[in-house]
Amino acid sequence: MVLHLGETELIGESLKRELTDMLEFAEEELECRRVLLGISRRRQDKDTLMRTLPFLGFACYEPRSGCADHLTCLDTDGFAYMAYAISD
């Protein structure tokens, strides 16, 4: 599952709750193994989000062509990606 936070999407004070709900939905309803969150490189709060998300279990994700799990739908120029692995 890939989600994108664009340049103008608002993020409320309830970010932790919103992400937790989204991750639970991805795991239970969609049976995803991993969730990628793309953060617009033009967001003013991008650096803060990139520092905060690891506390919620996200890790930096660097898409590379030639990699077995390379996703061609990822906009690597416009977005920085964080990944959340859903454990079995």
mmCIF file of C-alpha atoms in Angstrom:
data_model
loop_
_atom_site.group_PDB
_atom_site.id
_atom_site.type_symbol
_atom_site.label_atom_id
_atom_site.label_comp_id
_atom_site.label_asym_id
_atom_site.label_seq_id
_atom_site.Cartn_x
_atom_site.Cartn_y
_atom_site.Cartn_z
ATOM 1 C CA MET A 1 0.000 0.000 0.000
ATOM 2 C CA VAL A 2 1.365 3.423 -0.951
ATOM 3 C CA LEU A 3 0.024 6.674 0.482
ATOM 4 C CA HIS A 4 1.192 10.164 -0.391
ATOM 5 C CA LEU A 5 1.145 13.296 1.748
ATOM 6 C CA GLY A 6 1.136 16.126 -0.736
ATOM 7 C CA GLU A 7 2.487 19.595 -0.279
ATOM 8 C CA THR A 8 -0.789 21.042 0.982
ATOM 9 C CA GLU A 9 -2.394 18.123 2.873
ATOM 10 C CA LEU A 10 -3.086 19.145 6.431
ATOM 11 C CA ILE A 11 -1.901 16.949 9.246
ATOM 12 C CA GLY A 12 -3.728 17.365 12.506
ATOM 13 C CA GLU A 13 -2.516 17.050 16.040
ATOM 14 C CA SER A 14 -3.908 13.524 15.966
ATOM 15 C CA LEU A 15 -1.271 12.259 13.501
ATOM 16 C CA LYS A 16 -0.377 9.259 15.680
ATOM 17 C CA ARG A 17 -4.021 8.141 15.942
ATOM 18 C CA GLU A 18 -4.650 8.695 12.220
ATOM 19 C CA LEU A 19 -1.575 6.678 11.215
ATOM 20 C CA THR A 20 -2.407 3.920 13.689
ATOM 21 C CA ASP A 21 -5.932 3.640 12.267
ATOM 22 C CA MET A 22 -4.549 3.568 8.729
ATOM 23 C CA LEU A 23 -1.992 0.873 9.588
ATOM 24 C CA GLU A 24 -4.614 -1.270 11.333
ATOM 25 C CA PHE A 25 -6.873 -0.984 8.276
ATOM 26 C CA ALA A 26 -3.999 -1.903 5.945
ATOM 27 C CA GLU A 27 -3.161 -4.953 8.037
ATOM 28 C CA GLU A 28 -6.613 -6.245 8.945
ATOM 29 C CA GLU A 29 -8.763 -5.312 5.966
ATOM 30 C CA LEU A 30 -6.284 -5.154 3.090
ATOM 31 C CA GLU A 31 -3.821 -7.739 4.454
ATOM 32 C CA CYS A 32 -0.836 -5.609 3.439
ATOM 33 C CA ARG A 33 2.682 -6.607 4.416
ATOM 34 C CA ARG A 34 4.117 -3.114 4.097
ATOM 35 C CA VAL A 35 2.858 0.452 3.930
ATOM 36 C CA LEU A 36 4.843 3.133 2.138
ATOM 37 C CA LEU A 37 4.219 6.742 3.030
ATOM 38 C CA GLY A 38 5.422 9.313 0.513
ATOM 39 C CA ILE A 39 6.039 12.793 1.917
ATOM 40 C CA SER A 40 6.254 15.672 -0.519
ATOM 41 C CA ARG A 41 9.758 17.112 -0.579
ATOM 42 C CA ARG A 42 8.116 20.545 -0.804
ATOM 43 C CA ARG A 43 6.274 20.263 2.532
ATOM 44 C CA GLN A 44 7.466 22.761 5.090
ATOM 45 C CA ASP A 45 7.213 20.114 7.820
ATOM 46 C CA LYS A 46 8.920 17.303 5.849
ATOM 47 C CA ASP A 47 12.014 17.180 8.040
ATOM 48 C CA THR A 48 9.934 17.103 11.224
ATOM 49 C CA LEU A 49 7.810 14.258 9.849
ATOM 50 C CA MET A 50 10.895 12.317 8.761
ATOM 51 C CA ARG A 51 12.283 12.607 12.309
ATOM 52 C CA THR A 52 8.958 11.775 14.007
ATOM 53 C CA LEU A 53 7.762 8.784 11.980
ATOM 54 C CA PRO A 54 10.514 6.398 13.190
ATOM 55 C CA PHE A 55 8.996 6.693 16.675
ATOM 56 C CA LEU A 56 5.818 5.191 15.186
ATOM 57 C CA GLY A 57 7.700 2.297 13.576
ATOM 58 C CA PHE A 58 8.465 3.786 10.150
ATOM 59 C CA ALA A 59 11.900 3.546 8.563
ATOM 60 C CA CYS A 60 13.414 5.442 5.641
ATOM 61 C CA TYR A 61 12.752 3.702 2.346
ATOM 62 C CA GLU A 62 15.010 4.326 -0.618
ATOM 63 C CA PRO A 63 13.440 2.982 -3.823
ATOM 64 C CA ARG A 64 16.102 1.678 -6.202
ATOM 65 C CA SER A 65 15.589 0.485 -9.720
ATOM 66 C CA GLY A 66 16.801 -3.038 -10.262
ATOM 67 C CA CYS A 67 15.665 -4.024 -6.764
ATOM 68 C CA ALA A 68 13.219 -6.938 -6.540
ATOM 69 C CA ASP A 69 10.580 -4.820 -4.815
ATOM 70 C CA HIS A 70 11.089 -1.696 -6.925
ATOM 71 C CA LEU A 71 7.792 0.051 -7.524
ATOM 72 C CA THR A 72 7.607 2.037 -10.726
ATOM 73 C CA CYS A 73 4.692 4.109 -9.379
ATOM 74 C CA LEU A 74 6.908 5.925 -6.868
ATOM 75 C CA ASP A 75 7.747 9.553 -7.587
ATOM 76 C CA THR A 76 11.254 9.642 -6.150
ATOM 77 C CA ASP A 77 11.905 13.182 -7.340
ATOM 78 C CA GLY A 78 8.894 14.693 -5.616
ATOM 79 C CA PHE A 79 8.553 12.507 -2.527
ATOM 80 C CA ALA A 80 10.680 11.063 0.263
ATOM 81 C CA TYR A 81 9.435 7.647 1.386
ATOM 82 C CA MET A 82 9.057 5.986 4.756
ATOM 83 C CA ALA A 83 8.112 2.310 5.119
ATOM 84 C CA TYR A 84 6.210 0.486 7.818
ATOM 85 C CA ALA A 85 6.594 -3.297 7.863
ATOM 86 C CA ILE A 86 3.566 -5.150 9.170
ATOM 87 C CA SER A 87 4.679 -8.166 11.172
ATOM 88 C CA ASP A 88 2.989 -11.543 10.847
#
